[in-house]
XYZ file of C-alpha atoms in Angstrom:
721
model
C -30.886 93.001 -80.177
C -28.476 91.096 -82.421
C -24.750 91.490 -82.747
C -25.188 93.072 -86.175
C -27.548 95.668 -84.690
C -24.921 96.569 -82.136
C -22.153 96.849 -84.702
C -24.326 99.014 -86.925
C -25.227 101.398 -84.098
C -23.546 104.794 -84.485
C -20.765 105.953 -82.222
C -21.842 108.669 -79.754
C -21.815 112.184 -81.190
C -18.367 113.702 -80.742
C -17.867 116.868 -78.709
C -15.459 119.760 -79.099
C -12.574 119.996 -76.641
C -11.708 123.608 -75.960
C -8.033 122.824 -75.508
C -4.891 121.826 -77.347
C -5.512 118.321 -78.707
C -1.775 117.654 -78.557
C -1.421 118.831 -74.950
C -1.975 117.169 -71.554
C -5.740 117.781 -71.700
C -6.063 114.865 -74.138
C -5.541 112.566 -71.141
C -7.705 111.996 -68.086
C -6.033 111.776 -64.688
C -5.201 108.261 -63.518
C -6.081 108.774 -59.852
C -9.387 110.510 -60.542
C -10.237 107.774 -63.036
C -9.592 105.152 -60.368
C -11.863 107.019 -57.960
C -14.490 107.048 -60.701
C -14.212 103.263 -60.908
C -14.751 102.974 -57.174
C -17.798 105.233 -57.459
C -19.188 102.709 -59.943
C -18.534 99.888 -57.477
C -20.309 101.858 -54.754
C -23.249 102.626 -57.012
C -23.772 98.886 -57.501
C -24.565 98.912 -53.782
C -27.532 101.105 -54.710
C -28.634 99.088 -57.733
C -32.129 97.713 -56.995
C -31.568 94.888 -59.514
C -28.759 93.546 -57.304
C -29.725 91.307 -54.319
C -29.625 93.125 -50.984
C -26.682 91.334 -49.354
C -24.709 91.489 -52.596
C -25.248 95.245 -52.457
C -23.773 95.171 -48.958
C -20.797 93.267 -50.407
C -20.287 95.961 -53.060
C -20.302 98.593 -50.301
C -17.647 96.635 -48.418
C -15.547 96.237 -51.568
C -15.690 99.968 -52.253
C -14.256 100.611 -48.785
C -11.520 97.977 -49.130
C -10.569 99.402 -52.529
C -10.361 102.931 -51.166
C -8.187 101.866 -48.233
C -5.698 100.199 -50.584
C -5.755 103.261 -52.846
C -4.712 105.435 -49.910
C -1.997 103.117 -48.638
C -0.347 102.869 -52.053
C -1.293 105.579 -54.544
C -2.009 108.460 -52.154
C 1.008 107.525 -50.051
C 3.194 107.691 -53.161
C 1.873 111.105 -54.188
C 2.456 112.409 -50.659
C 6.086 111.327 -50.860
C 6.501 113.105 -54.186
C 4.935 116.275 -52.821
C 7.088 116.154 -49.693
C 10.202 115.760 -51.828
C 9.253 118.880 -53.770
C 8.551 116.911 -56.953
C 6.442 118.977 -59.360
C 6.655 116.653 -62.359
C 3.168 116.582 -63.864
C 1.169 113.469 -64.646
C 0.047 112.825 -68.233
C -2.886 115.212 -67.770
C -0.605 118.001 -66.501
C -1.459 117.855 -62.790
C 1.387 117.957 -60.259
C 1.387 115.603 -57.251
C 0.182 118.449 -55.001
C -2.661 119.327 -57.380
C -3.698 115.689 -57.633
C -3.800 115.321 -53.851
C -6.208 118.257 -53.547
C -8.601 116.782 -56.112
C -8.288 113.273 -54.657
C -9.114 114.551 -51.186
C -12.243 116.361 -52.389
C -13.585 113.369 -54.322
C -12.582 110.751 -51.736
C -14.327 112.652 -48.949
C -17.492 112.783 -51.051
C -17.119 109.068 -51.679
C -16.704 108.256 -47.983
C -19.741 110.372 -47.099
C -21.749 108.533 -49.744
C -20.619 105.199 -48.301
C -22.179 106.179 -44.985
C -25.413 107.224 -46.707
C -25.560 103.918 -48.560
C -24.828 102.045 -45.320
C -27.686 103.810 -43.538
C -30.052 102.941 -46.383
C -28.970 99.303 -46.556
C -29.179 98.972 -42.788
C -32.845 99.980 -42.903
C -33.602 97.563 -45.756
C -31.762 94.757 -43.994
C -33.724 95.318 -40.786
C -36.943 95.123 -42.782
C -35.811 91.743 -44.094
C -34.880 90.435 -40.639
C -31.162 91.260 -40.379
C -30.459 93.969 -37.817
C -27.269 95.783 -36.796
C -27.727 97.014 -33.236
C -26.197 99.586 -30.949
C -25.927 99.357 -27.165
C -29.184 101.260 -26.787
C -31.019 98.648 -28.890
C -30.163 95.739 -26.617
C -32.786 94.011 -24.468
C -32.157 92.950 -20.882
C -32.275 89.354 -22.057
C -29.257 89.984 -24.301
C -26.957 91.028 -21.483
C -26.180 87.598 -19.924
C -25.188 86.205 -23.328
C -22.992 89.209 -24.067
C -21.402 89.016 -20.614
C -20.435 85.408 -21.205
C -19.230 86.153 -24.737
C -17.109 89.057 -23.510
C -15.455 87.166 -20.649
C -14.718 83.978 -22.574
C -14.121 85.076 -26.153
C -12.970 88.680 -26.032
C -11.532 89.655 -22.645
C -8.438 87.385 -22.866
C -7.372 89.061 -26.123
C -7.760 92.684 -25.008
C -4.935 95.006 -23.988
C -6.331 98.146 -22.326
C -3.618 100.803 -22.351
C -3.401 103.831 -20.098
C -1.833 106.904 -21.689
C 0.223 108.994 -19.247
C 3.899 109.861 -18.647
C 4.576 106.306 -17.466
C 2.678 104.724 -20.336
C 3.600 106.278 -23.687
C 1.150 106.279 -26.564
C 1.241 102.805 -28.168
C 1.980 102.016 -31.784
C -1.158 101.601 -33.913
C -0.363 99.411 -36.954
C -1.647 99.829 -40.473
C -5.440 99.286 -40.544
C -5.395 99.390 -36.749
C -8.736 100.202 -35.078
C -8.968 101.495 -31.504
C -11.176 103.213 -28.970
C -9.843 106.316 -27.232
C -11.308 106.832 -23.775
C -11.561 109.655 -21.303
C -12.359 108.050 -17.949
C -13.327 109.470 -14.581
C -13.565 108.039 -11.087
C -14.944 109.268 -7.795
C -11.850 108.034 -5.944
C -9.013 108.168 -8.501
C -7.474 110.702 -10.864
C -8.986 111.048 -14.315
C -7.497 108.710 -16.903
C -6.999 108.699 -20.637
C -6.653 105.303 -22.271
C -6.643 103.408 -25.532
C -8.346 100.117 -26.208
C -7.172 98.515 -29.468
C -10.009 96.542 -31.079
C -8.535 93.085 -31.800
C -8.667 92.098 -35.467
C -8.477 88.415 -34.509
C -12.163 88.538 -33.468
C -15.058 89.051 -35.869
C -16.181 92.663 -36.025
C -19.870 91.739 -35.670
C -21.186 89.519 -32.865
C -24.210 87.389 -33.682
C -26.828 87.522 -30.943
C -29.306 84.751 -30.125
C -32.625 85.391 -31.825
C -35.775 83.389 -32.456
C -36.614 85.411 -35.563
C -34.180 86.957 -37.993
C -30.561 87.793 -37.284
C -29.152 90.421 -34.938
C -25.566 91.653 -34.830
C -23.689 93.901 -32.428
C -20.443 95.617 -33.502
C -17.487 94.537 -31.375
C -16.677 98.101 -30.288
C -20.182 98.391 -28.837
C -19.538 95.266 -26.740
C -16.278 96.783 -25.491
C -17.948 100.034 -24.471
C -20.611 98.024 -22.668
C -17.926 96.382 -20.493
C -15.501 99.233 -19.858
C -16.083 98.826 -16.127
C -14.489 95.377 -16.251
C -11.483 96.671 -18.155
C -10.988 99.767 -15.991
C -12.567 98.925 -12.609
C -13.833 101.944 -10.709
C -13.967 104.162 -13.797
C -16.791 105.455 -15.953
C -16.685 106.830 -19.465
C -16.584 110.609 -19.609
C -15.916 110.748 -23.349
C -14.818 108.414 -26.085
C -14.216 108.072 -29.809
C -13.198 105.415 -32.286
C -10.469 105.776 -34.880
C -8.516 103.753 -37.390
C -5.360 104.492 -39.342
C -3.987 103.701 -42.754
C -0.237 103.763 -43.254
C 2.043 103.959 -46.258
C 2.166 100.342 -47.486
C 4.363 100.627 -50.548
C 7.492 98.512 -50.311
C 10.999 99.721 -50.993
C 13.466 96.947 -51.801
C 17.109 97.384 -52.686
C 17.590 96.302 -56.301
C 20.999 94.821 -55.533
C 19.857 92.859 -52.494
C 21.919 89.698 -52.162
C 19.073 87.763 -50.541
C 15.840 88.969 -52.110
C 13.625 86.849 -49.853
C 15.205 88.204 -46.665
C 15.027 91.758 -48.007
C 11.285 91.346 -48.569
C 10.773 89.874 -45.113
C 12.385 92.985 -43.601
C 10.387 95.293 -45.885
C 7.125 93.630 -44.856
C 7.857 94.446 -41.227
C 8.518 98.065 -42.206
C 5.169 98.234 -43.990
C 3.233 97.979 -40.712
C 5.117 101.020 -39.430
C 4.746 103.301 -42.453
C 3.616 106.886 -41.960
C -0.084 107.523 -41.451
C -1.757 108.651 -44.675
C -5.345 108.790 -43.423
C -7.121 108.585 -40.097
C -10.844 108.099 -39.690
C -12.337 109.292 -36.431
C -15.794 109.425 -34.900
C -17.575 112.662 -35.671
C -17.800 114.906 -32.588
C -14.858 113.300 -30.800
C -13.836 115.032 -27.527
C -11.353 117.722 -28.520
C -8.732 116.644 -25.951
C -8.762 113.055 -27.240
C -8.654 114.189 -30.844
C -5.714 116.493 -30.163
C -3.856 113.729 -28.298
C -4.314 111.155 -31.063
C -3.367 113.553 -33.844
C -0.276 114.689 -31.967
C 0.949 111.189 -31.133
C 0.309 109.819 -34.627
C 1.708 112.948 -36.310
C -1.505 113.436 -38.258
C -2.539 116.799 -39.672
C -6.098 118.083 -39.919
C -6.278 117.434 -43.655
C -5.430 113.757 -43.034
C -8.369 113.284 -40.650
C -11.773 112.156 -41.905
C -14.546 112.562 -39.350
C -17.164 109.855 -39.760
C -20.751 110.158 -38.680
C -21.587 106.484 -38.735
C -19.648 103.232 -38.974
C -15.850 103.266 -39.080
C -14.480 100.272 -40.976
C -17.154 99.745 -43.613
C -14.928 97.098 -45.236
C -15.850 94.778 -42.335
C -19.469 94.682 -43.498
C -18.493 91.720 -45.671
C -18.890 89.638 -42.494
C -22.647 90.221 -42.707
C -23.004 88.657 -46.156
C -24.353 85.472 -44.573
C -25.933 82.373 -46.097
C -28.999 82.504 -43.828
C -30.894 84.577 -46.401
C -30.327 82.874 -49.771
C -32.997 85.037 -51.396
C -30.844 88.101 -50.607
C -27.812 86.671 -52.446
C -26.988 85.894 -56.046
C -28.588 82.561 -57.031
C -26.066 79.721 -56.632
C -23.945 79.084 -59.698
C -21.759 76.066 -60.398
C -19.096 76.453 -63.091
C -19.263 73.910 -65.880
C -16.812 71.149 -66.652
C -15.918 71.527 -70.357
C -17.629 68.988 -72.610
C -14.386 67.942 -74.244
C -12.785 67.039 -70.915
C -15.843 64.960 -70.063
C -15.669 63.283 -73.470
C -12.095 62.227 -72.632
C -13.037 60.917 -69.160
C -11.253 63.784 -67.430
C -7.920 63.230 -69.181
C -6.598 66.749 -69.772
C -3.712 65.708 -71.999
C -5.994 63.683 -74.258
C -8.452 66.587 -74.513
C -5.683 69.058 -75.358
C -4.125 66.726 -77.939
C -7.387 66.716 -79.871
C -7.359 70.499 -80.363
C -6.493 73.747 -78.582
C -8.977 74.364 -75.784
C -10.100 77.757 -74.458
C -11.874 77.972 -71.108
C -13.834 81.008 -69.991
C -13.723 81.365 -66.209
C -15.716 81.449 -63.974
C -18.356 80.037 -66.318
C -16.095 77.043 -66.818
C -14.380 75.731 -63.765
C -10.827 76.702 -62.905
C -10.534 73.175 -61.510
C -9.380 72.200 -65.006
C -6.184 74.201 -64.483
C -5.662 72.441 -61.159
C -6.456 69.090 -62.766
C -3.908 69.793 -65.517
C -1.142 70.179 -62.936
C -2.329 67.395 -60.640
C -2.481 64.997 -63.570
C 1.015 66.082 -64.558
C 2.285 65.481 -61.032
C 0.899 61.932 -60.973
C 1.761 60.980 -64.569
C 4.927 58.818 -64.807
C 5.469 60.010 -68.379
C 5.793 63.644 -67.312
C 9.421 64.658 -66.918
C 9.237 68.406 -66.229
C 6.843 71.124 -65.065
C 7.439 74.873 -65.145
C 5.083 77.351 -63.516
C 4.754 81.083 -62.812
C 3.090 82.111 -59.554
C 2.065 85.733 -59.018
C -0.873 85.329 -56.673
C -2.354 82.080 -55.424
C -4.476 80.863 -52.527
C -3.206 80.195 -49.009
C -3.514 76.414 -49.214
C -2.905 76.280 -52.936
C -3.701 73.003 -54.705
C -1.380 74.195 -57.469
C 1.568 74.520 -55.086
C 0.577 71.151 -53.611
C 0.708 69.559 -57.072
C 4.093 71.109 -57.797
C 5.445 69.826 -54.484
C 4.096 66.351 -55.201
C 5.755 66.360 -58.625
C 9.085 67.494 -57.184
C 8.964 64.877 -54.437
C 8.254 62.271 -57.126
C 11.520 63.172 -58.844
C 10.161 65.297 -61.675
C 12.018 68.458 -62.652
C 9.911 71.306 -61.274
C 10.740 74.983 -61.757
C 8.566 77.609 -60.072
C 8.890 81.311 -60.735
C 7.502 82.933 -57.569
C 6.966 86.678 -57.764
C 7.831 88.208 -54.399
C 6.664 91.666 -55.446
C 2.943 90.760 -55.769
C 1.545 93.632 -53.709
C -0.047 92.522 -50.400
C 0.708 88.867 -51.232
C 4.442 89.101 -50.599
C 4.334 87.240 -47.277
C 2.161 84.457 -48.687
C 4.482 84.036 -51.663
C 7.528 83.792 -49.412
C 5.816 80.979 -47.505
C 4.930 79.187 -50.741
C 8.493 79.481 -52.054
C 9.896 77.972 -48.837
C 7.462 75.076 -49.146
C 8.414 74.443 -52.774
C 12.122 74.506 -51.947
C 11.632 71.945 -49.170
C 9.897 69.653 -51.693
C 12.878 69.857 -54.038
C 11.566 72.285 -56.658
C 13.820 74.850 -58.302
C 12.482 78.203 -57.103
C 13.501 81.378 -58.905
C 12.371 84.932 -58.267
C 12.775 86.532 -61.674
C 14.171 90.052 -61.817
C 14.686 92.604 -59.065
C 13.737 95.478 -61.396
C 10.717 93.786 -63.036
C 7.683 92.022 -61.668
C 6.807 88.769 -63.384
C 3.084 88.975 -64.065
C 2.871 86.448 -66.932
C 0.610 83.413 -66.395
C 2.256 80.342 -67.888
C 2.474 76.623 -67.101
C 4.315 74.040 -69.170
C 4.269 70.283 -68.805
C 6.813 68.232 -70.748
C 5.604 64.683 -71.362
C 7.370 61.698 -72.935
C 5.158 60.288 -75.692
C 6.783 57.474 -77.671
C 10.237 58.644 -78.681
C 9.295 62.344 -78.448
C 8.925 64.991 -75.780
C 5.635 66.897 -76.112
C 5.102 70.240 -74.368
C 1.620 70.993 -73.072
C 1.181 74.672 -72.275
C -1.337 76.734 -70.355
C -1.513 80.487 -70.958
C -3.856 82.511 -68.773
C -5.092 86.063 -68.394
C -5.572 85.700 -64.631
C -3.756 84.460 -61.570
C -3.329 80.825 -60.567
C -5.746 81.428 -57.707
C -8.616 78.914 -57.390
C -10.590 81.164 -55.032
C -10.565 84.429 -56.985
C -11.122 82.397 -60.175
C -14.692 81.814 -58.953
C -15.530 85.487 -59.408
C -12.948 86.828 -61.895
C -13.686 86.514 -65.610
C -10.532 85.182 -67.236
C -9.386 83.003 -70.098
C -7.297 79.823 -70.081
C -5.721 78.529 -73.277
C -4.532 74.911 -73.229
C -2.420 73.817 -76.178
C 0.193 71.319 -77.264
C 1.091 73.438 -80.284
C 4.860 73.091 -80.614
C 5.383 76.762 -81.425
C 3.560 77.954 -78.326
C 5.452 75.376 -76.270
C 8.798 76.638 -77.579
C 7.750 80.217 -76.864
C 6.854 79.347 -73.280
C 10.161 77.529 -72.750
C 12.075 80.565 -74.000
C 10.181 82.797 -71.568
C 11.046 80.503 -68.658
C 14.691 80.524 -69.728
C 14.531 84.323 -69.734
C 13.110 84.316 -66.201
C 15.553 81.802 -64.767
C 18.704 82.553 -66.734
C 18.252 86.117 -68.047
C 18.636 84.794 -71.613
C 16.596 87.151 -73.772
C 14.263 85.048 -75.923
C 15.142 85.068 -79.586
C 12.729 84.221 -82.372
C 9.432 84.051 -80.472
C 6.844 82.635 -82.873
C 3.367 83.365 -81.494
C 4.231 85.348 -78.428
C 5.319 88.851 -77.496
C 6.585 89.694 -74.035
C 7.143 92.872 -72.096
C 9.330 94.670 -71.427
C 10.879 93.595 -74.738
C 8.403 93.151 -77.593
C 4.841 93.405 -76.262
C 4.422 97.176 -76.496
C 6.079 97.439 -79.951
C 3.795 94.636 -81.161
C 0.681 96.442 -79.918
C 1.759 99.728 -81.467
C 2.514 98.009 -84.771
C -0.877 96.291 -84.839
C -2.699 99.555 -84.078
C -0.702 101.315 -86.806
C -1.529 98.504 -89.271
C -5.219 98.982 -88.573
C -4.872 102.720 -89.185
C -3.226 101.958 -92.521
C -6.138 99.718 -93.493
C -8.511 102.607 -92.751
C -6.465 105.045 -94.841
C -6.621 102.592 -97.757
C -10.392 102.318 -97.536
C -10.525 98.842 -96.017
C -12.709 97.954 -92.990
C -10.697 98.861 -89.885
C -11.756 97.945 -86.352
C -10.231 97.292 -82.944
C -11.991 95.627 -80.041
C -10.061 95.494 -76.783
C -10.804 94.543 -73.199
C -8.636 95.222 -70.174
C -8.664 96.420 -66.588
C -6.772 99.677 -67.134
C -5.671 101.881 -70.028
C -3.172 104.596 -69.107
C -0.012 104.078 -71.209
C 0.746 107.301 -73.085
C 2.143 105.870 -76.325
C -0.680 103.359 -76.676
C -3.331 106.030 -76.079
C -1.733 108.316 -78.659
C -1.600 105.405 -81.124
C -5.330 104.813 -80.574
C -6.011 108.519 -81.115
C -4.059 108.410 -84.369
C -5.959 105.308 -85.481
C -9.268 106.992 -84.650
C -8.295 109.997 -86.751
C -7.475 107.622 -89.617
C -11.005 106.195 -89.382
C -10.511 103.043 -87.305
C -13.637 102.170 -85.284
C -12.365 101.377 -81.788
C -14.544 99.825 -79.079
C -12.957 99.396 -75.653
C -14.131 97.645 -72.489
C -12.052 99.115 -69.659
C -13.127 98.016 -66.202
C -11.180 100.507 -64.113
C -8.690 103.254 -64.935
C -8.949 104.925 -68.338
C -6.729 107.859 -69.247
C -8.042 107.988 -72.831
C -10.846 110.466 -73.516
C -13.305 109.162 -76.135
C -15.669 111.017 -78.416
C -13.683 114.227 -78.996
C -13.836 115.827 -82.452
C -10.550 115.702 -84.270
C -9.056 113.344 -81.701
C -11.174 110.370 -80.678
C -14.563 110.575 -82.376
C -14.192 106.944 -83.495
C -13.461 105.605 -80.010
C -16.053 104.454 -77.499
C -15.289 103.188 -74.013
C -17.447 101.251 -71.588
C -16.951 99.642 -68.183
C -18.770 96.555 -66.898
C -19.358 96.188 -63.154
C -21.464 93.258 -62.020
C -21.639 89.878 -60.352
C -18.220 88.890 -61.675
C -15.060 90.993 -61.801
C -14.069 91.561 -65.410
C -10.395 90.625 -65.543
C -9.505 89.096 -68.922
C -7.277 91.008 -71.345
C -8.183 90.591 -75.012
C -7.477 92.568 -78.185
C -8.915 91.903 -81.647
C -7.820 93.626 -84.871
C -10.036 93.536 -87.969
C -6.940 93.217 -90.142
C -8.625 94.946 -93.079
C -11.720 92.735 -92.904
C -13.580 94.195 -89.918
C -14.975 92.388 -86.879
C -16.073 89.708 -86.489
C -14.047 88.075 -89.242
C -12.259 84.779 -89.722
C -9.257 86.795 -90.932
C -9.054 88.961 -87.818
C -5.971 88.845 -85.605
C -6.819 87.966 -82.038
C -4.679 88.082 -78.900
C -5.065 87.293 -75.212
C -2.738 88.780 -72.620
C -1.723 88.994 -69.000
C -1.057 92.727 -69.409
C -3.167 95.795 -68.946
C -2.238 98.775 -71.104
C -0.344 100.612 -68.392
C 3.251 101.796 -68.286
C 4.095 99.375 -65.476
C 2.777 96.366 -67.431
C 4.305 97.264 -70.771
C 7.621 98.698 -69.563
C 8.407 97.302 -66.101
C 6.913 93.822 -65.953
C 7.295 90.474 -67.649
C 3.952 89.959 -69.418
C 2.662 87.883 -72.316
C 0.647 88.640 -75.442
C -0.407 85.422 -77.192
C -1.755 85.394 -80.731
C -4.653 82.998 -81.186
C -4.397 81.200 -84.523
C -6.838 78.327 -83.933
C -10.067 79.244 -85.854
C -12.380 77.741 -83.235
C -10.746 79.606 -80.374
C -10.692 82.810 -82.424
C -14.425 82.523 -83.026
C -15.083 81.899 -79.334
C -13.212 85.044 -78.380
C -14.512 87.403 -81.070
C -18.064 86.275 -81.785
C -18.963 85.209 -78.273
C -16.883 86.706 -75.490
C -16.025 90.088 -76.957
C -19.352 90.517 -78.728
C -21.242 89.796 -75.508
C -19.149 92.337 -73.622
C -19.778 94.932 -76.317
C -23.520 94.259 -76.303
C -23.944 94.361 -72.514
C -26.304 97.056 -71.245
C -27.442 95.819 -67.826
C -24.075 96.180 -66.078
C -22.406 98.725 -68.344
C -21.260 102.288 -67.853
C -20.348 104.465 -70.826
C -17.449 106.907 -70.667
C -17.937 110.501 -71.792
C -15.284 112.873 -73.109
C -14.957 114.508 -69.667
C -13.744 111.222 -68.165
C -16.989 110.518 -66.323
C -18.972 107.309 -66.728
C -22.742 107.208 -67.128
C -25.078 104.246 -66.817
C -27.346 103.864 -69.881
C -30.952 104.610 -69.045
C -33.030 101.436 -68.819
C -36.754 102.074 -68.818
C -39.178 99.802 -67.003
C -40.045 96.893 -69.238
C -37.025 97.359 -71.503
C -34.760 94.390 -72.112
C -31.222 94.973 -70.864
C -28.702 92.418 -72.043
C -26.274 91.141 -69.373
C -23.125 89.391 -70.579
C -22.686 87.714 -67.181
C -26.171 86.245 -67.278
C -25.757 85.325 -70.933
C -22.693 83.173 -70.294
C -24.193 81.621 -67.172
C -27.286 80.545 -69.092
C -25.598 79.341 -72.292
C -23.418 76.340 -71.457
C -22.695 75.585 -75.105
C -21.001 78.880 -75.866
C -17.523 78.456 -74.445
C -15.120 75.627 -73.868
C -16.690 73.491 -76.607
C -13.212 72.987 -78.002
C -14.113 70.043 -80.214
C -16.388 72.175 -82.371
C -15.299 73.540 -85.702
C -15.232 77.277 -86.320
C -18.465 77.108 -88.301
C -20.203 75.384 -85.365
C -19.643 78.266 -82.966
C -22.960 80.097 -82.467
C -23.068 83.830 -83.078
C -24.295 86.147 -80.364
C -27.992 86.888 -80.638
C -30.721 87.186 -78.063
C -34.421 87.801 -78.227
C -35.641 87.314 -74.685
C -34.751 88.228 -71.131
């Protein structure tokens, strides 16, 4: 298949929608769309082309995703329902109606997770990796487990009786516990709880001469109940875990934003229970006790016949079986950086440089900042931080620069969900080093990814700028596909400086040259560009839009795309997760196709390309990269960036390589139908199925060349697997 073959392929046949095309039915529900995404993640756990332990990882991810969905999205809908809010979502469903549909689909999803787990467990055992129960243990295992229990588990445990003198204990968010009904020949019956400590690995590795054997921690605890409650035996027991409302509420006028977040984080652990999983067939008395004490209703309980806490299966993705994992992959160092002996500033001065992570190493971003910190000619560094790693080399470089006397300004976003505590710690560290730490706006999150380095060169100050589509997080950058643009273009440097002034001093940027930002100009710019493309179509010129993002749910943008489709614009979208747009509907969206790519790497970059009256690919196209998904929160309630790419080489990399490969992918793609469902294209035995992930891994010359001219950039073609 060649790129031209793909572009010439017809759009799927449009279907009739038996509804008002101007009404809510033109949208697909956000929450159900997210659940559909998680179904796709789970189905990768069943994909025979994926290595066995990577399939186990996908299963674990699907469970982690679903837990977060409940603690944030479902919790929010519950609050709306409880408050009597009947305001419908875009698709017309009220909070109460959405909760009913979410519950039905989520329960099916959780049941499927158990089925997949059972299947994978059998396959793993056949390959020499076994997950045991107490009944599977040999006599020879018991001495080892006894020693392990006494020395590595027992000191951490807190067995808790439940009676009038011992009230029911607090179970924190994501807390996991055993409930016990105990009996004794000489003492009164006892009910007790045994919290399963999260500080200890969930799966205990047993000695074995062949293969690997693991025992879940709760099985070890049940094996040694007699040592925790001497003189008692188990009459009945069950396991359960709870998820609590984890959304943060922070006063907008808080005088000390950091302290307000520290208090809010403590409240998060004590939020109301939104879901409780419990062993199937639990003793009725224990079930009634737990539900009563945790104030959980029957519709909030999910009875599990199998493993509770499937997210913990990630512990079993071990290196002992390399043939059951993805083949090792080492990101490349860009050729241009090597040509300049690792000098980032010299490489950037030659020409704008685009890196495609994880195929090209994120270490170049770290090197950029480390070199700036050590360079005596650097006078100032400015940096946004939304999410970063625990021991961040980026924060370390900023601290080093500040301690060396350079002017360092760090915008730390405290509202990065589930990373709030880590970001507070990083901000304290930066302040101690002497950096200026600002927290942006109380009403907006700062999600933009920008670094600037101001360097004295001769009698001038030159601004080197990095714009990214992903977080400054060296660990997630190994698996997230993102873009990094390095430039010393004066216009882009001025734009970045104006954005930082906006963040630190509330001075709205005036006269941005190559940049649009939300919540001010990004959405209007997108709408204008979409409308321009529609006008090209009406005037008979080639009109195309290619866009890639994580989520598409913003009402005005979707309606603009519908209008462009009706004008004749051919629109191809790669939307990894949530999509509220419904493609392929006659009279509405027959010229729109949507696909999702789920594979080895997490698609995360945000890109949009407009044919500009010349079609795609074209040297006259207008190309943008962004930190923003097309969601209301990103376009209306966050500080985000949309950067126009004017360098011909970088444009060609994005359009003819990165976007074209995403469009042509078959192996890891799912295609969205008008009903909002996604379907995997049928791949017959022996058929070639193009994979964009594999393509970029195997073609080191395709991205990050930088020093090439636009005409040197190879076009996407492939003829072999």
